[in-house]
């Protein structure tokens, strides 16, 4: 149990709540069973037959079960036939657990675990069972639902005497809050969630347990916010006629209303004596870089320096190029022909030559360079700043917490922090995951951006659709445009993917054997140049190429010297080639929803309409296909992030590596429980304001310590 479900103590077991409940009178719908998932169903045996094969030497038992909504086949082979053959007679009612697979186009469970339900146990057992709600627990192959239930029953002891077993529990909710909100006590909630008599019991228990999770988490975040607010920082107010004013005067367009509003929020934060901690989220192409650049220029105006941290060299170089282009002679401070109020904008990456690197380091330590853009190379010990005032982190989810922390420690006092993400985050998630950051949202696209049409291409069901996809690529190239082809892997000769599909479902070991490996850049590029895209200029780009080779390919693609770029997700973030109008994503089902949305944002960046084709071999009706359909149906990143979250379940919102089995949120659903989270945030803020050390709340402190083991405490500390 400890290994497979991460349940190590009695407390862990009691907080491993049932996922749902089956009733004696209520049949679980067989018609809704998900493929490739471990399920537990309650159903009745309709039919059972033994078949022989292989000249009578092999035996197979086929059992058909039904629940009124559908039928499901169970199969047992060889010696595994004997016990079920006698126990699973027609009319027998039982719980069955196993993994749903398809054979001969019918769903089946092969060798399921099962437990018969009372029919042969005498009238008393049947009666006792008749009105009981059966808890069905999140389970795994090695530990089925009813085995978990037996363990819980052992801990709770005989019915009616649970209070003894639950007496020593630490209750994190302050009594005044619990009573004020009319919530159950913790022992009562745990008894009712594991042994409910009615559905009202379940609802009452879940209401209470949701509050535990939301409140303890929000207290942790409120303490973090309070600690941050105590830190000193240098206020940075831009000069009225300095670098920022000169930059604004030379802009060839006006800022959107959203950009103006968010800039005002940022400048208000920068003017205070405590470090800004702000999350700037905006759709792909909403103009976040412009907002961040204006903030950096404002800090340079005020005598400080600004650093922008990018997750890849390709992106750091791209940012450096676009920022120096936007600034023009203002980026050539101290140089011949440079503007009077200008500053130096330097690039610092791991692959730079020694001389260029030495010069960049010198410019930083003397203060000659007001703006530096770089990768994690910025974090190395030898990088010293004259006066670091602002750190901008691009695509926060790509950066380790330690890296952000190391960069923040380079200021004489903590610098202001602006985190940018193009992954839209629903408000409730922002309140939980980024609860220590203030949030700004850019939700309108600048004028001149084109719509993107998205379509799913079912390559296996309809191979002619894939052929048509390549024709569309040729048509776009013939019209003077360019295309991306994205693959999840680099290629066998280079080893496994270096920058591939995050957020994609990891296939289990038994699936791995049946499924082909994900398509690779190197192989696909070769097939395309010999086949459907022969005579077009096709190049590859992936994370294992030397940095100068990557930059050269990107430069040539941006210059229009390459028609089709076959790449991994290295192009996911920040790559800006307005002439690229079509993207074909191979094995699209191997990417997560928000990742597909990010990738798609690389096209439609100019005046011509964009097209994104999601190629998949998954069957119609599968969850993966439904996910792709959702991506194709909407360009609204916030809507997609909801879908993504609902499908992935929240994961561990405190950022711990998530195995997919258990998350720190067990009953709290970040998407659905917005009211609970908002109310818990309010209560937590009040508790922490009145008693920052929680001296009057020893139980709450204990619960916090349990939630914030060392690793998570550090994660929040470095936020």
XYZ file of C-alpha atoms in Angstrom:
719
model
C 0.000 0.000 0.000
C 2.855 2.337 0.884
C 4.609 1.777 -2.439
C 1.687 1.800 -4.823
C -0.683 4.348 -3.280
C 1.753 6.346 -1.135
C -0.178 5.466 2.036
C 2.282 5.056 4.913
C 0.381 5.818 8.136
C -3.083 5.302 9.622
C -3.660 9.020 8.980
C -2.787 8.596 5.295
C -5.274 5.734 5.062
C -8.082 7.671 6.774
C -7.483 10.575 4.377
C -7.601 8.263 1.329
C -11.258 9.003 0.636
C -13.655 6.968 -1.509
C -13.879 8.298 -5.056
C -17.572 7.385 -5.269
C -20.147 5.027 -3.770
C -22.200 2.161 -5.211
C -25.568 1.192 -3.751
C -27.216 -2.195 -3.511
C -30.151 -0.720 -5.406
C -28.092 1.475 -7.710
C -26.139 -0.092 -10.542
C -22.942 1.487 -11.793
C -23.359 2.221 -15.474
C -21.347 -0.201 -17.570
C -22.093 1.876 -20.651
C -19.803 4.680 -19.416
C -16.677 2.658 -18.665
C -13.459 4.440 -19.679
C -10.927 2.510 -21.758
C -7.510 1.670 -20.308
C -8.495 2.570 -16.747
C -8.773 0.480 -13.597
C -12.437 0.374 -12.645
C -14.665 -1.198 -10.032
C -18.203 -2.093 -11.084
C -21.155 -3.644 -9.323
C -23.149 -5.920 -11.640
C -24.983 -9.208 -12.047
C -23.812 -12.286 -13.953
C -26.076 -12.836 -16.983
C -24.256 -15.720 -18.584
C -21.106 -17.870 -18.095
C -19.623 -20.348 -20.608
C -16.397 -22.334 -20.862
C -14.809 -22.595 -24.329
C -11.970 -24.915 -25.273
C -9.337 -24.132 -27.886
C -5.989 -25.436 -29.105
C -7.354 -28.965 -29.595
C -9.033 -29.020 -26.198
C -5.829 -28.223 -24.298
C -6.697 -24.578 -23.615
C -9.772 -23.343 -21.706
C -11.377 -19.945 -21.571
C -14.240 -18.867 -19.306
C -16.374 -16.026 -20.702
C -18.725 -14.351 -18.239
C -21.202 -11.675 -19.337
C -22.273 -9.206 -16.650
C -24.988 -6.571 -16.873
C -26.241 -3.605 -14.925
C -29.203 -2.578 -17.046
C -27.274 0.150 -18.877
C -24.898 -2.129 -20.712
C -23.126 -5.465 -20.809
C -19.485 -6.285 -20.219
C -17.481 -9.406 -20.968
C -15.126 -10.939 -18.386
C -12.540 -13.512 -19.496
C -10.476 -15.997 -17.494
C -7.894 -18.399 -18.936
C -6.147 -21.637 -17.936
C -6.069 -22.469 -14.226
C -7.705 -19.130 -13.499
C -10.979 -20.622 -14.792
C -11.713 -22.944 -11.836
C -12.790 -20.609 -8.999
C -14.866 -18.143 -11.052
C -16.532 -21.043 -12.856
C -18.093 -22.232 -9.610
C -18.625 -18.813 -7.996
C -19.925 -16.736 -10.911
C -23.180 -18.502 -11.701
C -25.918 -16.578 -13.582
C -27.803 -14.327 -11.165
C -24.765 -13.819 -8.887
C -24.174 -10.230 -7.941
C -20.601 -9.094 -7.344
C -18.056 -6.297 -7.410
C -15.556 -6.676 -10.254
C -12.294 -4.754 -10.607
C -9.808 -4.649 -13.431
C -8.574 -2.699 -16.404
C -10.983 -2.072 -19.271
C -9.629 -3.244 -22.633
C -11.135 -3.913 -26.060
C -11.159 -7.297 -27.803
C -13.076 -7.958 -31.025
C -14.504 -4.422 -30.730
C -16.104 -5.259 -27.364
C -15.067 -3.929 -23.988
C -13.823 -6.540 -21.549
C -12.054 -7.149 -18.252
C -9.413 -9.887 -18.434
C -8.896 -11.830 -15.170
C -10.681 -9.236 -13.008
C -10.522 -9.419 -9.225
C -14.010 -9.911 -7.832
C -15.961 -10.277 -4.636
C -19.434 -11.741 -4.591
C -22.033 -9.730 -2.757
C -24.018 -11.589 -0.236
C -26.330 -13.727 -2.365
C -24.930 -16.932 -0.870
C -24.257 -15.476 2.598
C -27.709 -15.990 4.071
C -30.617 -13.608 4.555
C -28.970 -11.524 7.306
C -25.945 -10.629 5.233
C -28.142 -9.703 2.281
C -30.357 -7.537 4.500
C -27.353 -5.812 6.089
C -26.025 -5.179 2.658
C -29.282 -3.991 1.120
C -29.153 -0.358 2.224
C -25.421 0.104 2.475
C -23.471 2.630 0.419
C -20.371 0.812 -0.828
C -17.261 3.001 -0.844
C -15.229 2.590 -4.038
C -11.675 3.826 -3.400
C -9.070 5.157 -5.817
C -7.212 1.893 -6.404
C -4.434 0.349 -8.423
C -3.644 -3.073 -9.839
C -1.795 -4.184 -6.702
C -4.417 -2.939 -4.249
C -8.087 -3.188 -5.200
C -10.867 -1.045 -3.771
C -12.263 -3.600 -1.351
C -8.814 -4.428 0.042
C -8.474 -0.732 0.923
C -11.963 -0.857 2.456
C -10.964 -3.827 4.621
C -7.902 -1.915 5.863
C -10.067 1.137 6.701
C -12.567 -1.104 8.522
C -9.742 -2.594 10.598
C -8.614 0.907 11.638
C -12.108 2.231 12.413
C -13.135 -0.859 14.383
C -16.722 -2.093 14.845
C -19.599 0.077 13.556
C -20.809 2.552 16.185
C -17.465 2.587 18.023
C -15.421 4.649 15.551
C -15.013 7.542 18.006
C -12.437 5.530 19.984
C -10.247 5.031 16.904
C -10.617 8.679 15.872
C -10.177 10.257 19.305
C -6.568 11.446 18.947
C -6.967 13.247 15.615
C -5.490 16.712 15.197
C -8.210 19.087 13.973
C -6.694 21.959 11.924
C -9.819 24.140 11.837
C -10.132 26.720 14.643
C -13.266 25.887 16.632
C -14.794 29.341 16.131
C -14.443 28.988 12.341
C -15.856 25.433 12.358
C -18.857 26.419 14.456
C -19.381 29.709 12.632
C -19.587 27.889 9.301
C -21.657 24.998 10.696
C -19.090 22.331 9.754
C -18.896 18.798 11.178
C -16.118 17.780 13.600
C -13.200 15.913 12.032
C -13.973 12.489 13.628
C -17.595 12.784 12.466
C -16.506 13.751 8.930
C -14.084 10.821 8.641
C -16.660 8.352 9.962
C -19.252 9.613 7.510
C -16.975 9.632 4.474
C -15.869 6.015 5.021
C -19.121 4.611 6.465
C -21.981 6.778 5.240
C -25.533 5.735 6.013
C -27.084 8.271 3.630
C -26.014 10.539 0.799
C -26.457 13.483 3.170
C -23.682 11.956 5.330
C -21.334 12.000 2.330
C -22.184 15.615 1.468
C -21.652 16.754 5.068
C -18.306 14.941 5.302
C -17.040 16.306 2.002
C -18.036 19.889 2.906
C -15.966 19.646 6.084
C -12.929 17.918 4.498
C -12.823 20.418 1.624
C -12.502 23.178 4.191
C -9.542 21.446 5.837
C -7.643 21.322 2.564
C -8.553 24.813 1.377
C -7.937 26.482 4.745
C -4.562 24.896 5.582
C -3.277 25.643 2.080
C -4.498 29.253 2.197
C -2.913 29.758 5.625
C 0.414 28.620 4.158
C 0.026 31.090 1.294
C -1.168 33.925 3.575
C 1.921 33.495 5.767
C 4.090 33.579 2.664
C 2.418 36.814 1.456
C 2.833 38.372 4.883
C 6.535 37.457 5.037
C 7.086 38.896 1.547
C 5.315 42.104 2.496
C 7.792 42.575 5.389
C 10.823 42.460 3.046
C 12.437 45.767 2.063
C 12.841 46.751 -1.591
C 14.038 49.845 -3.412
C 11.098 51.768 -4.932
C 11.642 52.220 -8.690
C 9.813 55.199 -10.215
C 10.518 56.021 -13.875
C 11.810 59.504 -14.689
C 9.115 61.620 -16.421
C 11.325 62.362 -19.445
C 13.655 59.372 -19.386
C 14.136 56.133 -21.268
C 10.530 54.907 -20.910
C 9.085 58.174 -22.250
C 11.530 58.089 -25.189
C 10.557 54.471 -25.915
C 6.804 55.199 -25.787
C 7.306 58.174 -28.130
C 8.842 55.963 -30.830
C 6.223 53.174 -30.685
C 4.559 52.796 -34.110
C 1.254 51.721 -32.494
C -0.810 52.498 -29.425
C -0.963 50.085 -26.504
C -4.193 48.146 -25.989
C -6.364 49.155 -23.074
C -5.354 45.901 -21.328
C -1.649 46.651 -21.744
C -2.145 50.144 -20.306
C -4.139 48.858 -17.319
C -1.636 46.084 -16.488
C 1.300 48.497 -16.876
C -0.322 50.831 -14.332
C -0.699 47.926 -11.851
C 2.972 47.016 -12.326
C 4.265 50.595 -11.982
C 2.195 51.049 -8.804
C 3.877 47.919 -7.352
C 7.351 49.037 -8.436
C 6.902 52.352 -6.622
C 6.475 50.682 -3.198
C 9.104 49.809 -0.593
C 8.275 46.097 -0.661
C 9.094 43.715 -3.514
C 6.458 43.278 -6.202
C 5.349 39.655 -6.655
C 3.114 39.721 -9.704
C 1.921 37.067 -12.124
C 1.213 38.397 -15.622
C -0.889 35.991 -17.613
C -2.018 36.550 -21.134
C -2.882 34.571 -24.195
C -0.179 33.720 -26.672
C 0.484 36.965 -28.554
C -1.406 39.292 -26.196
C 1.625 41.575 -25.873
C 3.095 40.452 -22.526
C 6.661 41.107 -23.735
C 5.799 44.748 -24.464
C 4.377 45.172 -20.936
C 7.448 43.501 -19.396
C 9.829 45.625 -21.488
C 8.141 48.859 -20.378
C 8.490 47.710 -16.733
C 12.197 46.994 -17.314
C 12.729 50.402 -18.940
C 10.984 52.065 -15.987
C 13.403 50.351 -13.585
C 16.428 51.395 -15.701
C 15.056 54.960 -15.608
C 15.099 54.751 -11.823
C 18.773 53.772 -11.823
C 18.335 50.004 -11.490
C 18.920 46.999 -13.732
C 16.427 44.461 -15.055
C 17.002 40.781 -15.874
C 14.765 38.642 -18.047
C 15.074 34.904 -17.538
C 14.044 32.674 -20.473
C 13.745 28.868 -20.382
C 15.727 28.113 -23.568
C 18.584 29.662 -25.534
C 16.368 29.885 -28.625
C 13.879 31.974 -26.658
C 16.538 34.119 -24.946
C 18.042 34.973 -28.357
C 14.578 35.647 -29.778
C 13.733 38.009 -26.878
C 17.083 39.775 -27.241
C 16.533 40.277 -30.959
C 12.951 41.531 -30.660
C 13.699 43.834 -27.678
C 16.720 45.454 -29.359
C 14.639 45.894 -32.540
C 11.781 47.504 -30.590
C 14.186 49.850 -28.771
C 16.312 50.787 -31.800
C 19.025 53.313 -30.898
C 17.732 53.306 -27.280
C 19.381 49.863 -26.951
C 22.782 51.290 -27.856
C 23.504 53.360 -24.766
C 27.131 54.488 -24.589
C 27.750 53.531 -28.219
C 28.370 55.746 -31.199
C 24.990 56.615 -32.715
C 23.183 55.470 -29.563
C 20.459 57.613 -28.039
C 21.308 59.936 -25.174
C 18.905 58.255 -22.718
C 19.739 54.774 -24.075
C 21.086 51.779 -22.210
C 22.888 48.611 -23.187
C 20.847 45.433 -23.701
C 23.052 42.360 -23.299
C 22.487 38.659 -23.905
C 23.983 36.046 -21.596
C 23.693 32.338 -22.466
C 25.769 29.265 -21.731
C 27.043 28.854 -25.280
C 28.488 32.358 -25.781
C 32.140 32.731 -26.718
C 34.558 33.672 -23.909
C 35.211 37.234 -25.132
C 31.520 38.125 -25.605
C 30.729 36.590 -22.235
C 33.484 38.535 -20.476
C 32.205 41.787 -21.970
C 28.591 41.012 -20.959
C 29.654 40.255 -17.362
C 31.649 43.485 -17.247
C 28.649 45.493 -18.553
C 26.478 44.000 -15.788
C 28.823 44.638 -12.881
C 29.558 48.246 -13.935
C 25.882 49.010 -14.580
C 26.623 49.866 -18.227
C 23.962 47.315 -19.236
C 20.531 48.236 -17.899
C 18.835 45.140 -19.329
C 20.150 41.576 -19.508
C 18.329 38.709 -21.183
C 19.503 35.178 -20.614
C 18.971 31.575 -19.668
C 19.906 29.942 -16.372
C 23.482 31.100 -17.189
C 22.372 34.334 -15.446
C 22.219 32.467 -12.154
C 25.858 31.355 -11.983
C 27.896 32.660 -9.062
C 30.226 34.753 -11.195
C 27.356 36.853 -12.579
C 27.276 40.072 -10.524
C 24.895 42.999 -10.978
C 25.533 46.663 -10.250
C 21.989 47.125 -8.869
C 19.407 44.473 -9.794
C 15.942 46.001 -9.418
C 13.574 43.739 -11.400
C 13.541 40.075 -12.387
C 11.166 39.037 -15.186
C 10.657 35.277 -15.485
C 9.197 34.111 -18.796
C 7.128 30.921 -18.835
C 7.326 30.261 -15.129
C 6.430 26.561 -15.367
C 9.722 25.842 -17.134
C 11.850 27.173 -14.283
C 12.917 25.458 -11.104
C 12.112 27.334 -7.910
C 15.782 27.221 -6.880
C 16.769 29.017 -10.088
C 14.359 31.904 -9.499
C 15.519 32.138 -5.911
C 19.193 32.252 -6.902
C 18.540 35.140 -9.287
C 16.499 37.049 -6.706
C 19.380 36.766 -4.221
C 21.636 38.778 -6.569
C 20.032 42.090 -5.632
C 21.382 44.208 -2.760
C 17.807 44.070 -1.508
C 15.193 41.624 -2.872
C 14.379 42.769 -6.422
C 10.836 43.126 -7.701
C 9.537 39.978 -9.446
C 7.301 39.694 -12.512
C 6.356 36.183 -13.632
C 4.894 35.858 -17.145
C 2.910 32.892 -18.418
C 1.007 32.282 -21.635
C -0.787 29.323 -20.054
C -4.115 30.822 -18.960
C -4.866 29.978 -15.351
C -8.438 30.019 -13.993
C -8.938 32.382 -11.051
C -9.306 29.568 -8.510
C -6.035 27.975 -9.612
C -4.302 31.332 -9.430
C -5.640 31.635 -5.843
C -4.180 28.251 -4.929
C -1.129 27.612 -7.071
C 0.022 31.236 -7.248
C -1.661 32.381 -4.065
C 1.377 34.397 -3.018
C 1.396 36.420 -6.263
C -0.883 39.262 -7.293
C -2.396 38.480 -10.692
C -2.732 40.635 -13.812
C -4.513 39.346 -16.910
C -4.086 40.485 -20.520
C -7.160 39.158 -22.246
C -7.362 41.075 -25.520
C -5.158 40.447 -28.535
C -3.408 43.373 -30.236
C -4.957 44.372 -33.561
C -3.519 42.706 -36.637
C -3.554 39.162 -35.199
C -5.392 36.596 -37.330
C -7.778 33.827 -36.304
C -6.492 30.240 -36.247
C -8.626 27.379 -37.589
C -7.935 24.025 -35.908
C -8.918 20.539 -37.107
C -8.359 16.993 -35.866
C -6.838 14.715 -38.550
C -7.679 11.051 -37.756
C -4.723 9.473 -39.577
C -5.685 5.860 -38.857
C -9.456 6.031 -39.523
C -9.098 8.349 -42.539
C -5.603 8.206 -44.089
C -6.734 10.471 -46.963
C -7.193 13.267 -44.380
C -3.456 13.100 -43.637
C -2.645 13.203 -47.365
C -4.850 16.296 -47.625
C -2.985 17.866 -44.666
C 0.301 17.673 -46.597
C -1.436 19.158 -49.650
C -2.565 22.092 -47.471
C 1.059 22.613 -46.371
C 2.152 22.710 -50.044
C -0.645 25.191 -50.857
C 0.464 27.549 -48.045
C 4.105 27.353 -49.169
C 3.020 27.994 -52.777
C 1.234 31.129 -51.512
C 4.548 32.347 -50.059
C 3.972 31.202 -46.464
C 5.801 28.762 -44.165
C 4.880 25.781 -42.007
C 5.805 23.992 -38.780
C 5.598 20.217 -38.290
C 5.857 19.297 -34.600
C 6.813 15.828 -33.304
C 7.000 14.555 -29.712
C 10.460 13.015 -30.016
C 13.835 13.810 -31.584
C 14.860 10.414 -32.958
C 16.272 7.060 -31.845
C 19.774 7.823 -33.046
C 19.868 10.771 -30.626
C 18.215 9.002 -27.724
C 14.903 9.883 -26.207
C 13.283 13.265 -26.580
C 15.069 16.219 -25.076
C 12.264 18.719 -25.111
C 9.213 16.650 -25.854
C 5.639 16.307 -24.777
C 4.970 17.484 -21.258
C 1.577 16.984 -19.769
C 1.016 14.040 -22.108
C -0.363 10.921 -20.501
C 2.449 8.531 -19.645
C 1.494 5.106 -21.020
C 1.632 2.212 -18.544
C 4.160 -0.590 -19.022
C 1.643 -2.969 -20.555
C 0.476 -0.292 -23.010
C 4.046 0.550 -23.934
C 4.524 -2.883 -25.460
C 1.492 -2.545 -27.715
C 1.929 1.069 -28.810
C 4.514 2.241 -31.292
C 6.967 4.837 -30.008
C 6.042 8.494 -30.610
C 6.973 9.917 -33.999
C 10.417 11.475 -34.184
C 11.596 14.698 -35.851
C 14.484 13.039 -37.662
C 12.335 10.231 -39.142
C 9.385 12.448 -40.069
C 11.652 15.004 -41.773
C 13.207 12.233 -43.879
C 9.797 10.788 -44.843
C 8.466 14.227 -45.803
C 11.484 15.204 -47.930
C 11.295 11.890 -49.810
C 7.493 11.889 -49.980
C 4.672 14.441 -49.740
C 6.916 17.525 -49.314
C 9.740 16.630 -51.709
C 11.273 19.658 -53.470
C 10.316 21.948 -50.538
C 13.038 23.363 -48.266
C 12.620 21.245 -45.099
C 14.862 21.664 -42.010
C 14.901 20.161 -38.498
C 15.147 21.900 -35.103
C 15.397 20.216 -31.701
C 16.844 20.719 -28.240
C 19.925 18.519 -28.707
C 21.371 20.578 -31.568
C 24.330 22.839 -30.740
C 23.016 26.298 -29.801
C 24.625 28.047 -32.777
C 23.076 25.472 -35.167
C 19.646 26.032 -33.560
C 19.953 29.779 -33.849
C 21.080 29.523 -37.459
C 18.066 27.363 -38.408
C 15.693 29.759 -36.597
C 17.320 32.762 -38.261
C 16.938 31.177 -41.713
C 13.336 30.184 -40.975
C 12.552 33.726 -39.799
C 14.229 35.085 -42.959
C 11.997 32.902 -45.165
C 14.854 30.695 -46.408
C 13.175 27.533 -45.025
C 9.667 26.430 -46.104
C 8.920 23.780 -43.485
C 10.457 23.483 -40.013
C 10.164 19.985 -38.476
C 10.690 20.540 -34.749
C 10.102 19.340 -31.212
C 8.369 21.574 -28.660
C 11.517 23.716 -28.578
C 9.389 26.088 -30.712
C 6.537 26.078 -28.178
C 7.345 29.325 -26.467
C 8.043 32.770 -27.833
C 9.156 31.904 -31.382
C 7.743 34.643 -33.595
C 7.638 34.159 -37.379
C 4.575 36.049 -38.688
C 4.905 34.426 -42.144
C 4.319 30.902 -40.700
C 0.649 30.139 -41.254
C 0.226 26.386 -40.837
C 1.231 23.922 -38.127
C 0.874 20.139 -38.310
C 1.216 18.460 -34.883
C 2.045 14.749 -35.238
C 0.842 12.380 -32.465
C -1.049 15.351 -31.039
C -2.616 13.074 -28.387
C 0.823 12.773 -26.742
C 0.789 16.465 -25.739
C -1.163 18.153 -22.957
C -4.028 20.552 -23.687
C -2.219 23.731 -22.664
C 0.861 22.623 -24.573
C -1.164 22.183 -27.767
C -2.639 25.650 -27.209
C 0.862 27.103 -26.774
C 2.148 25.406 -29.929
C -0.823 26.557 -31.957
C -0.067 30.153 -30.930
C 3.027 30.064 -33.155
C 0.861 30.470 -36.290
C -1.584 33.237 -37.230
C 0.860 35.840 -35.910
C 0.705 37.955 -39.057
C -2.075 39.240 -41.268
C -2.754 35.835 -42.930
C -5.096 33.354 -41.211
C -3.510 30.471 -39.284
C -4.248 26.752 -39.593
C -3.438 24.069 -36.994
C -3.862 20.359 -37.851
C -3.873 17.894 -34.933
C -2.825 14.501 -36.322
C -3.714 11.441 -34.213
C -4.181 7.696 -34.512
C -6.391 7.426 -31.418
C -9.847 5.908 -32.013
C -12.999 7.999 -32.087
C -14.688 8.083 -28.682
C -11.436 7.751 -26.715
C -10.623 10.359 -24.012
C -7.530 11.471 -25.961
C -9.638 12.143 -29.051
C -12.179 14.090 -26.971
C -9.318 16.208 -25.605
C -8.115 17.036 -29.123
C -11.688 17.849 -30.151
C -11.872 20.345 -27.276
C -8.639 22.031 -28.385
C -9.885 22.251 -31.975
C -13.232 23.681 -30.842
C -12.000 26.777 -29.002
C -9.205 29.344 -29.034
C -10.104 30.454 -25.497
C -7.110 29.530 -23.382
C -9.022 29.921 -20.106
C -11.682 27.476 -21.285
C -8.957 25.025 -22.361
C -7.157 25.356 -19.047
C -10.383 24.336 -17.293
C -10.693 21.282 -19.538
C -7.037 20.458 -18.979
C -7.434 20.716 -15.229
C -10.607 18.631 -15.129
C -8.912 15.896 -17.128
C -5.615 15.875 -15.267
C -7.197 16.361 -11.837
C -5.355 19.070 -10.053
C -2.115 17.305 -9.350
C -0.207 18.502 -6.345
C -0.784 22.238 -6.359
C 2.220 22.816 -4.141
C 4.379 21.772 -7.033
C 5.691 18.470 -5.749
C 6.437 15.912 -8.464
C 3.076 14.338 -9.104
C 2.873 10.609 -9.635
C -0.744 10.761 -10.710
C -1.819 8.506 -7.839
C -2.353 10.976 -5.066
C -2.361 14.707 -4.773
C -2.309 16.991 -1.756
C -5.880 17.865 -2.749
C -8.165 14.910 -2.130
C -11.717 16.264 -2.019
C -11.146 19.884 -2.996
C -11.620 20.413 -6.737
C -9.876 23.632 -7.703
C -12.273 24.253 -10.587
C -15.579 23.472 -8.833
C -14.962 24.764 -5.322
C -14.314 28.409 -6.076
C -16.550 29.620 -3.218
C -14.827 27.430 -0.614
C -11.358 28.518 -1.800
C -12.292 32.228 -1.802
C -13.883 31.975 1.666
C -10.929 29.974 3.022
C -8.541 32.585 1.657
C -10.463 35.310 3.484
C -10.533 33.374 6.794
C -6.850 32.406 6.465
C -5.781 35.999 5.807
C -7.683 37.163 8.914
C -6.196 34.414 11.123
C -2.626 35.145 9.956
C -3.072 38.933 10.321
C -4.231 38.499 13.931
C -1.689 35.807 14.894
C 1.180 35.538 12.341
C 3.003 32.831 14.328
C -0.252 30.873 14.913
C 0.656 30.686 18.608
C -3.021 30.302 19.514
C -3.574 27.515 16.940
C -1.287 24.570 17.815
C -3.409 22.060 15.824
C -3.282 24.282 12.743
C 0.507 24.511 13.082
C 0.728 20.706 13.208
C -1.434 20.397 10.081
C 0.737 23.001 8.320
C 3.883 21.084 9.213
C 2.350 17.941 7.745
C 1.353 19.753 4.553
C 4.591 21.647 4.221
C 7.229 19.008 4.517
C 10.649 20.455 3.831
C 10.432 20.264 0.043
C 7.099 22.042 -0.191
C 8.061 24.625 2.423
C 11.012 25.542 0.214
C 8.763 25.682 -2.827
C 6.508 28.226 -1.123
C 9.468 30.100 0.348
C 10.932 30.638 -3.071
C 7.578 31.024 -4.845
